[in-house]
Structure formats: structure tokens, C-alpha cells
């Protein structure tokens, strides 16, 4: 059917949810918006789905959420009964309809006689990952759109290990989702009936306490924390779930002076104080900086609405605050973990750090200096989770740290996704460590640069929204592959890594297998150690371009980065 036919099905459905019907009526004269809402079903992939709220098959609403939950339920129906009866844990963030979507997912699963463990109120994504492992459920659902604007929501599925569902199982779920074409025919159970049948269990403080108990293992040097417990922190949950646990996590490890940004501690689905609730953006720190300057806070910390990403800013001698990038935060955390373990003779011989292929190579340098193996994986924290699971099953390595450049970090593997609560606790300890040397976190970063070289990175996103967005992105990626450059910005390209074909082509004519799953990513390695990667986003209508440079001085690194960023812009 074309989009007009899809629209008519919804317009003529007598029992359409009243709120959606009112929204649909308001769109009747807005042709382009209707076309975008009905031209194709919402994409459901390895990261689940994420989209704009509203009526339509290409929108987040109770019907598309039911369809996603139905896909998971049909998949679980194929499992042996022991696995199926382990059930599904469900959590949700502070966005519009998040609690409703969580309940609707529970109703669909309950109709299939699948037990559900539903949080009694909003909780962070990392706690959902933990809950899957702690409760030994077979799967988890997180209703969140992470750091997207207020008009978005999303549906993410987690597997038995607490990581996002692996590709093989995710593909099967996707097929079942697509088979459930009649959105209005998906059966749901009554919540009260599910409670009576012991198919719906509410969880909350019980899991909170178990999670917080594990958080204690994140700290490395408790004596250091005790000595500098009066460090001052300002924390903003950006209207989201971090409010539920961050303060408790800080106080239990010993830091007593953490001040909340009051306006941003309100659970507001409009995210009224920021344009984007994303700790990558400097403007999200405006209120934290205001509060930090009042109390001379040492560190400002922000987490996104589902508390899996963390951003930070550190106080300078002049009282101003310097923001740190995700790569910089990861490098400071990693240097501290490895150096502290070396000092205490607890650094394992088979230690490993895991990062994405588009994250800083400074972390590789740091790992090498401590004799620790760096393992690169595709973008997506589920690939880091897969490595952790493999380590545990084979005993090949001991996991020490995992991160992505997009402000996601994992310290201890009791969670199998990025965890901003863990990261905030460790970052506070690192701040205490540098305070013991009369330095700030930013001073610590400068020390790292002076030891290993100056590494600078930047991500440049190009948006391709609308009906033709995906086709345009596919065309651009094909163009990059069909016209592989031999030099970039006057510097020779020494190898091209095509993760779709799984091959690395070198300038000398040799090739080698990359040894990673197929993915629509290209990475160019240049003679001056610069690297450039290009990939379509898995959650947004964007092509993401990454560039990383290294140099002997900060000024040289900044100049090189600016030149390469300008050259990347010329591609488009």
C-alpha cells in the first residue's frame, strides 16, 4: 500500500486511541507530515527502534510499540519453556508515554504467558541491563530515546547477558515484528489479570539496593576517597533517570558534597531547560556552571535522560569550567584505572580494554604502556558486551574498561551497557586523585597528552531527514566505496578498512581480513596517523563522520584537526 492507503486505514479505524485520533485529525491538511508518518513502517533493527511520537506506522505510539513487543513475544514462544519462563524485565525513562509504552509491552508479553518484571517507576538504562542479569530474565526492554529531543521515544531489547540483543537473535525478532503487520490486531492482556495470574511483578527498591551494592566495586582506592570526601560536585540528570541513583551512589562511596541542579532534577519530558538533553553539548552545562561557580565546585557532571552517557566539566584556576570530550573522559578514566592497579599490584597479565573503532587511539597508547591489550569492536555497546561475555566464557582476558567516544563508559561488567552512574563515581575518585597532587582533572589530561602525545578527535554529523533520507545516505556510502581516494587533504591514505566487505586494502596492494561482523562503515588510515571513519547512524537519519589526529603539540593537533574537518565538509 502507498502512504495514502496506510493513512486511510488509521483514519477509518473506529477504535483508534483517542489521543492519537485527535493528533491524526490535526494533521489532515499537512500532506508532508502525513506522508512521513505513513510512507513506510518504522525501522526495527539491532538497536530496536527510535522515532518521533505520534500517529502512523513510522511513528512511536502504542500500536508500533505493541508490534515490537509482539515480535519479541513470538520469538520467545519458539524457545524452550525454561527460557521463556525466565521472562522479561522492563524499564522506562522520563519521556512522554514512556510509562505507557512499558505497560503496553507488558500487556503484549503477558498475553503470551511470558512473565514480566516491570519497574515501579522510571529507572536508568544501565539498571535495566543489571536487572536482566540480577533477576536472570531472558530479555529486557528499555523504553527510551536516550539523548534525542522531546518529540522522540524508543524501544530497545536486551538479551540474557544484559547486553543489547545479539545480531542473530535480533534479526529473528525483526522478522517476527515485520510479520505482525496488522497493528490493530495485536492482542493484549489486562494489567489486573496479569497481576492476579502472577505474570506481572513490580520491581524497584529491591533491584536498586542490589545495583548500589555492586557500585561499591567501582571504587579502587577507598582511602583516597575518604581523604578527599569534601570535594564539591554539581550534578544534573537533565530531567532524567539519573536522579534516581546518582546521589545515592555518590554518598555510599563517601563523597558528601554533591549538589543537584534543581531545575534539571525535575522529571520533565519537555526537557524545558535545554534544546537537546545531551551531555555532549556545551549548552547543557549552562545551569551546572552557574551553580558550580556559586560553590566553587571541582567537577560538573551531566547524564542524559536514561543515564547511560556522561559528560563533565572541570574547574580551572580562573574559576571558569572546561568541558571534556567523551574521548578525553575515557582516557583520564583509563589512565587512572591502569595506573592505580599497577601501584597496588592488581593489574592482571591478561587484562583487556575494549573500545569502538571510531574512538580515540590515545586509549590504545595508554593500554600499550601498561601491557594491556586493546580490542576494537564495531560501534554499538552490545559489541563491547559480547567481548565481556566471551572473556568470561573462555577465560582469555580480564575486562578492565570499555568505552565509546559518544560519552559511554563501563567500568565493572555487572552491567553490560554503558553506565553513567558507574562512570560518575569513578570520575569523582579520579578528581580526588589529582586533587591529592594539587591538580584538576584537566591538569591530569594535560599530563596524559605530554606523556603519550596530543590526540584530538571530532564527530561531524550530516542529517538526511524525510522520506528520501535513507536512499540519500545509501547513495553517499556507495559513492565513497566506488571512488576510493588515495589521498586526503594532501596526505596519502595507506589503508582503507571496509567493514561491509570485511577487508582492509593497503596502498601496497595487500589485503587482510578485519575479523569483525559486517557493518556499513568505512575507515581511512592516513600516513600521518590520522584516521577518518564514515558510517550511517543506527538510530538517527544521519551520516556520521569521525576524524582523529595526533601531534607533538596541542596547537599542531588543533590545526590538523581543523584542516581535516574542513576537508570532510567538502565531501557533502
Coordinates of C-alpha atoms in Angstrom, one line a residue:
X1 CA 0.0 0.0 0.0
X2 CA 1.1 3.6 -0.6
X3 CA 1.1 6.1 2.2
X4 CA -2.4 7.4 1.4
X5 CA -3.8 3.9 1.8
X6 CA -2.0 3.4 5.1
X7 CA -3.3 6.7 6.3
X8 CA -6.9 5.8 5.4
X9 CA -6.6 2.5 7.4
X10 CA -5.8 4.6 10.5
X11 CA -8.3 7.3 9.8
X12 CA -11.1 4.7 9.4
X13 CA -10.2 2.6 12.4
X14 CA -13.1 3.1 14.8
X15 CA -11.3 2.2 18.0
X16 CA -8.2 4.3 17.4
X17 CA -6.7 5.6 20.7
X18 CA -8.4 8.9 21.4
X19 CA -5.2 10.9 21.8
X20 CA -3.8 9.5 18.6
X21 CA -7.1 10.2 16.8
X22 CA -7.0 13.9 17.9
X23 CA -3.4 14.2 16.7
X24 CA -4.3 12.5 13.4
X25 CA -7.2 14.9 12.8
X26 CA -4.9 17.8 13.4
X27 CA -2.6 16.5 10.5
X28 CA -5.3 16.1 7.9
X29 CA -4.2 19.2 5.9
X30 CA -0.5 18.6 6.4
X31 CA 0.4 16.4 3.5
X32 CA 4.2 16.2 4.0
X33 CA 3.9 15.3 7.7
X34 CA 1.3 12.6 6.9
X35 CA 3.5 11.2 4.1
X36 CA 6.4 10.9 6.5
X37 CA 4.2 9.3 9.2
X38 CA 2.7 6.7 6.8
X39 CA 5.1 6.1 3.9
X40 CA 6.9 3.1 5.5
X41 CA 6.9 1.1 8.7
X42 CA 9.3 2.3 11.4
X43 CA 12.7 0.7 11.1
X44 CA 13.3 -2.0 13.6
X45 CA 17.0 -3.2 13.7
X46 CA 19.7 -4.4 16.0
X47 CA 19.3 -1.4 18.3
X48 CA 15.5 -1.7 18.4
X49 CA 13.6 1.3 17.2
X50 CA 13.6 5.1 17.8
X51 CA 11.4 7.7 16.3
X52 CA 9.0 10.7 16.6
X53 CA 6.0 10.3 18.8
X54 CA 2.6 10.4 17.0
X55 CA 0.1 8.5 14.9
X56 CA 1.3 6.5 11.9
X57 CA 3.3 3.4 11.1
X58 CA 6.5 5.4 11.1
X59 CA 5.9 6.9 14.5
X60 CA 6.3 5.8 18.1
X61 CA 2.8 5.0 19.5
X62 CA 1.1 2.3 21.4
X63 CA 0.5 0.3 18.2
X64 CA 4.0 0.3 16.9
X65 CA 5.3 -0.5 20.5
X66 CA 2.8 -3.4 20.7
X67 CA 4.2 -4.6 17.3
X68 CA 7.7 -4.5 18.7
X69 CA 6.7 -6.3 21.8
X70 CA 4.8 -8.9 19.8
X71 CA 8.0 -9.6 17.8
X72 CA 9.9 -10.3 21.0
X73 CA 7.0 -12.4 22.3
X74 CA 6.8 -14.5 19.1
X75 CA 10.5 -15.1 19.3
X76 CA 10.3 -16.2 22.9
X77 CA 7.4 -18.5 22.0
X78 CA 9.9 -20.5 19.9
X79 CA 12.3 -21.0 22.9
X80 CA 12.1 -23.9 25.3
X81 CA 9.7 -23.3 28.2
X82 CA 12.6 -22.9 30.7
X83 CA 14.0 -19.9 28.8
X84 CA 10.5 -18.4 28.1
X85 CA 9.5 -18.6 31.7
X86 CA 12.6 -16.6 32.8
X87 CA 10.6 -13.6 31.5
X88 CA 11.4 -10.1 30.6
X89 CA 12.5 -7.1 32.7
X90 CA 11.1 -3.7 31.6
X91 CA 12.2 -0.1 32.5
X92 CA 11.4 3.3 31.1
X93 CA 12.7 6.9 31.2
X94 CA 11.0 10.3 31.8
X95 CA 9.8 10.9 28.2
X96 CA 6.3 11.3 27.0
X97 CA 4.4 8.0 27.0
X98 CA 7.4 6.0 28.3
X99 CA 5.5 4.5 31.2
X100 CA 2.5 3.8 28.9
X101 CA 4.7 2.1 26.4
X102 CA 6.3 0.0 29.2
X103 CA 2.8 -1.1 30.3
X104 CA 1.7 -1.9 26.8
X105 CA 4.8 -4.0 26.2
X106 CA 4.0 -5.9 29.4
X107 CA 0.4 -6.5 28.3
X108 CA 1.6 -8.0 25.0
X109 CA 4.1 -10.2 26.6
X110 CA 1.6 -11.3 29.3
X111 CA -0.9 -12.3 26.6
X112 CA 1.8 -14.8 25.5
X113 CA 2.1 -16.1 29.1
X114 CA 5.6 -14.6 29.4
X115 CA 6.4 -13.3 33.0
X116 CA 7.2 -9.6 33.2
X117 CA 9.2 -7.7 35.8
X118 CA 8.2 -4.1 35.5
X119 CA 9.9 -1.3 37.4
X120 CA 7.5 0.6 39.6
X121 CA 8.8 4.0 38.3
X122 CA 11.5 5.2 35.9
X123 CA 15.0 3.8 36.1
X124 CA 18.2 4.2 34.1
X125 CA 19.2 2.1 31.2
X126 CA 22.2 0.6 33.0
X127 CA 19.9 -0.6 35.8
X128 CA 17.7 -2.3 33.3
X129 CA 20.8 -4.1 32.0
X130 CA 21.7 -5.0 35.6
X131 CA 18.1 -6.2 36.3
X132 CA 18.2 -8.7 33.4
X133 CA 21.3 -10.3 34.9
X134 CA 20.2 -10.0 38.6
X135 CA 16.8 -11.4 38.0
X136 CA 18.1 -13.9 35.4
X137 CA 15.4 -12.9 32.9
X138 CA 15.8 -14.0 29.3
X139 CA 15.3 -10.5 27.9
X140 CA 14.9 -6.8 28.8
X141 CA 13.0 -3.9 27.3
X142 CA 14.1 -0.2 27.8
X143 CA 11.7 2.5 26.7
X144 CA 13.9 5.5 25.9
X145 CA 15.2 7.7 23.2
X146 CA 18.4 8.4 25.1
X147 CA 19.6 11.9 24.3
X148 CA 17.2 12.8 21.5
X149 CA 14.8 15.8 21.7
X150 CA 11.5 15.7 23.5
X151 CA 9.4 14.6 20.5
X152 CA 11.2 11.2 20.3
X153 CA 10.9 7.9 22.1
X154 CA 12.3 4.4 21.6
X155 CA 12.2 0.7 22.3
X156 CA 15.4 -1.3 23.0
X157 CA 15.7 -5.0 23.6
X158 CA 18.3 -6.6 25.8
X159 CA 19.5 -10.3 25.8
X160 CA 20.2 -12.8 28.5
X161 CA 23.6 -11.4 29.3
X162 CA 22.3 -7.9 29.9
X163 CA 23.7 -6.5 26.7
X164 CA 21.6 -5.4 23.7
X165 CA 20.2 -8.4 21.9
X166 CA 22.9 -10.0 19.7
X167 CA 22.5 -9.7 15.9
X168 CA 21.3 -13.3 15.2
X169 CA 18.5 -13.2 17.8
X170 CA 17.8 -9.5 16.9
X171 CA 17.3 -10.5 13.2
X172 CA 14.8 -13.2 14.2
X173 CA 12.9 -10.7 16.4
X174 CA 12.9 -8.2 13.5
X175 CA 11.4 -10.8 11.2
X176 CA 8.6 -11.5 13.7
X177 CA 8.0 -7.8 14.1
X178 CA 7.5 -7.5 10.4
X179 CA 5.1 -10.5 10.3
X180 CA 2.8 -8.7 12.8
X181 CA 1.6 -6.3 10.0
X182 CA -1.9 -5.7 11.4
X183 CA -1.0 -3.3 14.2
X184 CA -4.6 -3.1 15.4
X185 CA -5.0 -6.9 15.7
X186 CA -2.2 -7.4 18.3
X187 CA -3.8 -8.9 21.4
X188 CA -3.0 -7.5 24.9
X189 CA -3.9 -8.8 28.3
X190 CA -5.4 -6.8 31.2
X191 CA -2.9 -5.5 33.7
X192 CA -5.1 -6.5 36.7
X193 CA -5.5 -10.0 35.3
X194 CA -1.7 -10.3 34.8
X195 CA -1.1 -9.4 38.4
X196 CA -3.7 -12.0 39.6
X197 CA -2.0 -14.7 37.4
X198 CA 1.4 -13.8 38.8
X199 CA 2.6 -12.9 35.3
X200 CA 3.4 -9.2 36.2
X201 CA 5.7 -8.5 39.0
X202 CA 6.6 -4.9 40.1
X203 CA 10.3 -4.3 41.0
X204 CA 12.1 -1.2 42.3
X205 CA 13.9 -0.7 45.6
X206 CA 14.9 -4.3 45.7
X207 CA 16.9 -4.0 42.5
X208 CA 18.1 -0.5 43.4
X209 CA 19.8 -1.9 46.5
X210 CA 21.4 -4.8 44.7
X211 CA 22.7 -2.4 42.0
X212 CA 24.1 0.1 44.5
X213 CA 25.8 -2.8 46.3
X214 CA 27.6 -3.6 43.1
X215 CA 28.5 0.1 42.6
X216 CA 30.9 -0.2 45.6
X217 CA 33.1 -2.4 43.4
X218 CA 33.8 0.5 41.0
X219 CA 35.9 2.4 43.6
X220 CA 39.6 1.5 43.6
X221 CA 41.1 3.5 46.4
X222 CA 38.7 4.0 49.3
X223 CA 41.4 5.6 51.5
X224 CA 41.8 8.3 48.8
X225 CA 38.1 8.9 48.7
X226 CA 37.9 9.2 52.5
X227 CA 40.7 11.8 52.5
X228 CA 39.1 14.0 49.8
X229 CA 35.4 13.3 50.6
X230 CA 34.8 17.1 50.7
X231 CA 35.4 17.6 47.0
X232 CA 32.5 19.6 45.6
X233 CA 30.4 18.3 42.7
X234 CA 27.5 19.7 40.8
X235 CA 25.3 17.1 39.1
X236 CA 22.5 17.4 36.6
X237 CA 20.4 14.4 35.4
X238 CA 19.0 16.6 32.6
X239 CA 15.4 15.9 33.7
X240 CA 16.0 12.2 33.6
X241 CA 16.6 8.9 35.4
X242 CA 20.0 9.6 36.8
X243 CA 18.2 11.4 39.6
X244 CA 17.0 8.0 40.9
X245 CA 20.5 6.7 41.7
X246 CA 23.4 9.1 41.3
X247 CA 23.1 10.8 44.6
X248 CA 22.8 7.5 46.5
X249 CA 25.8 6.1 44.6
X250 CA 27.9 9.2 45.5
X251 CA 27.0 9.2 49.2
X252 CA 27.6 5.5 49.7
X253 CA 31.2 5.6 48.4
X254 CA 31.9 8.6 50.6
X255 CA 31.5 11.8 48.6
X256 CA 29.2 14.0 50.6
X257 CA 29.1 17.3 48.7
X258 CA 27.1 16.7 45.5
X259 CA 24.6 19.4 44.6
X260 CA 21.8 18.8 42.2
X261 CA 20.9 21.4 39.6
X262 CA 17.3 21.8 40.9
X263 CA 15.6 22.9 37.7
X264 CA 17.1 19.9 35.8
X265 CA 16.2 17.5 38.6
X266 CA 12.5 17.9 37.7
X267 CA 11.4 14.9 35.6
X268 CA 10.2 16.9 32.7
X269 CA 9.5 15.2 29.3
X270 CA 9.8 18.6 27.6
X271 CA 13.4 18.9 28.8
X272 CA 12.4 22.6 29.2
X273 CA 15.9 23.9 30.2
X274 CA 17.8 22.6 27.2
X275 CA 17.3 22.3 23.5
X276 CA 18.8 18.8 23.5
X277 CA 19.2 16.7 26.6
X278 CA 22.7 15.6 25.5
X279 CA 25.8 15.9 27.7
X280 CA 27.9 16.2 24.6
X281 CA 26.6 19.8 24.1
X282 CA 28.2 22.6 26.0
X283 CA 24.9 24.4 26.5
X284 CA 23.5 21.6 28.6
X285 CA 26.1 22.7 31.2
X286 CA 24.9 26.3 31.5
X287 CA 22.9 25.8 34.7
X288 CA 25.5 23.5 36.2
X289 CA 28.2 26.1 35.5
X290 CA 26.0 28.7 37.2
X291 CA 25.7 26.5 40.3
X292 CA 29.3 25.4 40.2
X293 CA 30.6 29.0 40.2
X294 CA 28.5 29.7 43.3
X295 CA 30.1 27.0 45.4
X296 CA 33.5 26.7 43.5
X297 CA 32.6 23.1 42.6
X298 CA 35.6 21.0 41.5
X299 CA 33.7 19.0 38.8
X300 CA 30.4 19.3 37.0
X301 CA 28.7 16.1 35.8
X302 CA 25.8 15.7 33.5
X303 CA 24.0 12.5 32.4
X304 CA 21.5 12.1 29.6
X305 CA 17.8 11.2 30.4
X306 CA 18.4 7.4 30.6
X307 CA 21.7 7.9 32.4
X308 CA 23.9 5.8 30.1
X309 CA 26.0 8.7 28.9
X310 CA 28.1 11.1 30.9
X311 CA 29.6 14.5 30.2
X312 CA 31.9 16.5 32.5
X313 CA 33.5 19.9 33.0
X314 CA 36.3 20.8 35.4
X315 CA 37.1 24.0 37.3
X316 CA 40.1 26.0 36.1
X317 CA 42.3 28.3 38.2
X318 CA 40.4 31.3 37.0
X319 CA 37.1 29.8 38.1
X320 CA 35.9 29.0 34.6
X321 CA 34.9 25.5 33.6
X322 CA 36.5 23.5 30.8
X323 CA 34.3 20.8 29.2
X324 CA 35.9 17.5 28.4
X325 CA 35.0 15.3 25.4
X326 CA 33.9 11.7 25.7
X327 CA 37.3 10.6 24.4
X328 CA 39.1 12.7 27.0
X329 CA 37.0 11.5 29.9
X330 CA 37.6 7.9 28.8
X331 CA 41.4 8.5 28.5
X332 CA 41.5 10.0 32.0
X333 CA 39.5 7.1 33.5
X334 CA 41.6 4.5 31.7
X335 CA 44.9 6.0 32.8
X336 CA 43.7 6.1 36.4
X337 CA 42.4 2.5 36.4
X338 CA 45.6 1.1 34.9
X339 CA 48.0 3.2 37.0
X340 CA 46.1 2.5 40.2
X341 CA 46.0 -1.2 39.6
X342 CA 49.8 -1.1 38.8
X343 CA 50.5 0.7 42.0
X344 CA 48.5 -1.9 44.0
X345 CA 50.0 -4.8 42.0
X346 CA 46.5 -5.8 40.9
X347 CA 46.9 -5.3 37.2
X348 CA 46.2 -8.7 35.6
X349 CA 48.6 -10.1 33.0
X350 CA 45.6 -10.9 30.7
X351 CA 43.9 -7.5 31.1
X352 CA 41.9 -6.1 28.1
X353 CA 40.3 -2.8 27.3
X354 CA 37.5 -2.7 24.6
X355 CA 36.6 0.3 22.5
X356 CA 34.8 1.1 19.3
X357 CA 36.6 1.5 16.1
X358 CA 35.7 5.2 16.0
X359 CA 37.1 6.0 19.5
X360 CA 40.4 7.7 20.3
X361 CA 43.7 5.9 19.7
X362 CA 45.1 7.7 22.8
X363 CA 43.4 4.9 24.7
X364 CA 45.4 2.3 22.7
X365 CA 48.6 4.2 23.5
X366 CA 47.7 4.2 27.2
X367 CA 46.9 0.5 27.2
X368 CA 50.1 -0.4 25.4
X369 CA 52.1 1.5 28.0
X370 CA 50.7 -0.8 30.7
X371 CA 51.0 -4.0 28.7
X372 CA 47.2 -4.3 28.4
X373 CA 45.6 -5.5 25.1
X374 CA 43.3 -3.1 23.3
X375 CA 40.4 -4.8 21.4
X376 CA 38.5 -2.8 18.8
X377 CA 34.8 -3.6 18.0
X378 CA 32.1 -2.1 15.9
X379 CA 30.1 0.9 17.1
X380 CA 27.4 -0.1 19.5
X381 CA 27.9 -1.1 23.1
X382 CA 26.4 -4.5 22.5
X383 CA 29.7 -5.5 20.8
X384 CA 31.6 -4.5 24.0
X385 CA 29.1 -6.6 25.9
X386 CA 29.8 -9.5 23.6
X387 CA 33.5 -9.3 24.2
X388 CA 33.0 -9.3 28.0
X389 CA 30.8 -12.4 27.7
X390 CA 33.4 -14.1 25.6
X391 CA 36.1 -13.2 28.2
X392 CA 34.0 -14.8 30.9
X393 CA 33.2 -17.9 28.9
X394 CA 36.8 -18.6 27.7
X395 CA 38.9 -17.0 30.5
X396 CA 41.0 -15.4 27.7
X397 CA 41.1 -11.9 29.2
X398 CA 40.0 -9.9 32.3
X399 CA 37.9 -6.9 31.4
X400 CA 39.3 -3.7 32.7
X401 CA 37.3 -0.9 30.9
X402 CA 35.1 -0.3 27.8
X403 CA 34.0 2.8 26.1
X404 CA 32.7 4.6 23.0
X405 CA 33.6 8.1 22.0
X406 CA 29.9 9.1 22.3
X407 CA 30.3 9.6 26.1
X408 CA 29.6 6.0 27.1
X409 CA 31.8 4.1 29.5
X410 CA 31.7 0.8 31.5
X411 CA 34.0 0.1 34.5
X412 CA 32.6 -3.1 36.0
X413 CA 30.7 -5.8 34.0
X414 CA 27.8 -6.3 36.4
X415 CA 26.2 -4.1 33.8
X416 CA 26.5 -4.9 30.1
X417 CA 25.8 -1.4 28.6
X418 CA 27.3 2.0 29.1
X419 CA 26.7 3.2 32.6
X420 CA 26.9 6.8 33.6
X421 CA 26.4 6.0 37.3
X422 CA 29.5 3.9 37.4
X423 CA 31.4 6.4 35.4
X424 CA 30.4 9.3 37.6
X425 CA 31.6 7.5 40.8
X426 CA 35.0 6.6 39.2
X427 CA 35.4 10.1 37.8
X428 CA 34.9 11.6 41.2
X429 CA 37.6 9.3 42.5
X430 CA 40.0 10.4 39.7
X431 CA 39.3 14.0 40.6
X432 CA 40.3 13.1 44.2
X433 CA 43.5 11.5 42.9
X434 CA 44.5 14.7 41.0
X435 CA 43.4 16.9 43.9
X436 CA 45.9 14.9 46.1
X437 CA 48.6 16.2 43.7
X438 CA 47.2 19.8 43.7
X439 CA 45.9 19.3 40.2
X440 CA 42.5 19.2 38.4
X441 CA 41.1 16.6 36.1
X442 CA 42.1 18.8 33.2
X443 CA 45.6 19.1 34.5
X444 CA 45.6 15.3 34.6
X445 CA 44.6 15.2 30.9
X446 CA 47.5 17.5 30.0
X447 CA 49.8 15.2 31.8
X448 CA 48.5 12.3 29.7
X449 CA 49.0 14.4 26.5
X450 CA 52.6 15.2 27.4
X451 CA 53.3 11.6 28.1
X452 CA 51.6 10.0 25.1
X453 CA 51.2 12.8 22.5
X454 CA 48.3 15.1 21.7
X455 CA 45.3 13.3 20.3
X456 CA 42.3 15.3 19.1
X457 CA 39.0 13.9 17.6
X458 CA 35.8 15.3 16.3
X459 CA 32.5 13.9 15.0
X460 CA 30.7 15.6 12.1
X461 CA 27.1 14.6 11.6
X462 CA 25.2 15.2 8.4
X463 CA 21.4 14.9 8.6
X464 CA 19.3 13.3 5.9
X465 CA 15.7 13.5 7.2
X466 CA 12.5 12.8 5.4
X467 CA 11.2 10.1 3.0
X468 CA 14.3 10.1 0.8
X469 CA 16.8 10.3 3.7
X470 CA 17.8 6.6 3.8
X471 CA 18.2 6.5 0.0
X472 CA 20.4 9.5 0.0
X473 CA 22.6 8.0 2.7
X474 CA 22.9 4.8 0.8
X475 CA 23.9 6.7 -2.3
X476 CA 26.6 8.6 -0.5
X477 CA 28.1 5.4 1.1
X478 CA 28.1 3.7 -2.4
X479 CA 29.9 6.8 -3.8
X480 CA 32.6 6.6 -1.1
X481 CA 33.2 2.9 -1.9
X482 CA 33.2 3.3 -5.7
X483 CA 35.5 6.2 -5.7
X484 CA 38.0 5.3 -3.0
X485 CA 40.5 8.2 -2.6
X486 CA 44.3 7.6 -2.5
X487 CA 45.0 10.8 -0.5
X488 CA 43.0 13.1 1.7
X489 CA 43.8 16.8 2.4
X490 CA 47.2 16.2 0.7
X491 CA 48.1 13.2 2.9
X492 CA 48.5 9.7 1.5
X493 CA 45.9 7.1 2.5
X494 CA 47.9 4.0 3.5
X495 CA 44.9 1.7 4.0
X496 CA 41.1 1.6 3.6
X497 CA 39.1 -0.6 6.0
X498 CA 35.7 -1.6 4.6
X499 CA 33.7 -3.2 7.4
X500 CA 31.0 -4.2 5.0
X501 CA 33.2 -6.4 2.9
X502 CA 35.4 -7.3 6.0
X503 CA 38.6 -6.4 4.2
X504 CA 41.4 -3.9 4.7
X505 CA 43.0 -2.8 1.4
X506 CA 46.5 -1.4 1.8
X507 CA 48.2 1.1 -0.6
X508 CA 50.9 -1.5 -1.4
X509 CA 48.2 -3.8 -2.9
X510 CA 48.0 -6.2 0.0
X511 CA 44.7 -7.0 1.9
X512 CA 43.8 -8.6 5.2
X513 CA 40.6 -9.7 6.9
X514 CA 39.3 -7.3 9.6
X515 CA 37.7 -10.1 11.6
X516 CA 34.6 -8.2 12.7
X517 CA 30.9 -8.6 11.7
X518 CA 29.8 -6.9 8.6
X519 CA 28.8 -3.2 9.0
X520 CA 28.2 -0.3 6.8
X521 CA 31.4 1.5 7.9
X522 CA 34.5 2.8 6.0
X523 CA 37.7 3.8 7.8
X524 CA 40.7 5.5 6.1
X525 CA 44.1 5.3 7.7
X526 CA 46.5 8.1 6.7
X527 CA 50.3 8.3 6.6
X528 CA 50.4 10.9 9.4
X529 CA 48.4 8.6 11.8
X530 CA 45.2 10.5 11.1
X531 CA 42.1 8.3 10.7
X532 CA 38.7 9.1 9.2
X533 CA 35.6 6.9 9.5
X534 CA 32.2 7.2 7.9
X535 CA 29.0 5.4 8.8
X536 CA 25.3 5.9 8.8
X537 CA 23.8 6.2 12.3
X538 CA 21.8 3.3 13.5
X539 CA 19.4 5.5 15.5
X540 CA 19.1 8.8 13.6
X541 CA 18.8 9.9 9.9
X542 CA 22.5 10.9 9.8
X543 CA 25.8 10.0 8.3
X544 CA 28.5 10.3 11.0
X545 CA 32.0 11.3 10.1
X546 CA 34.8 10.8 12.6
X547 CA 38.3 12.1 12.4
X548 CA 41.2 11.6 14.8
X549 CA 44.6 13.3 14.6
X550 CA 47.8 13.2 16.7
X551 CA 50.7 15.6 17.0
X552 CA 53.5 16.6 19.3
X553 CA 51.9 19.8 20.5
X554 CA 48.3 20.8 21.2
X555 CA 48.4 23.7 18.7
X556 CA 49.6 21.4 15.9
X557 CA 46.9 18.9 16.8
X558 CA 44.2 21.6 16.8
X559 CA 45.4 22.9 13.4
X560 CA 45.5 19.5 11.9
X561 CA 42.0 18.6 13.2
X562 CA 40.5 21.9 11.8
X563 CA 42.0 21.2 8.4
X564 CA 40.6 17.7 8.2
X565 CA 37.2 18.8 9.4
X566 CA 37.1 21.4 6.6
X567 CA 38.1 18.8 4.1
X568 CA 35.4 16.4 5.3
X569 CA 32.8 19.2 4.9
X570 CA 33.8 19.4 1.2
X571 CA 32.6 15.8 0.7
X572 CA 29.0 17.0 1.0

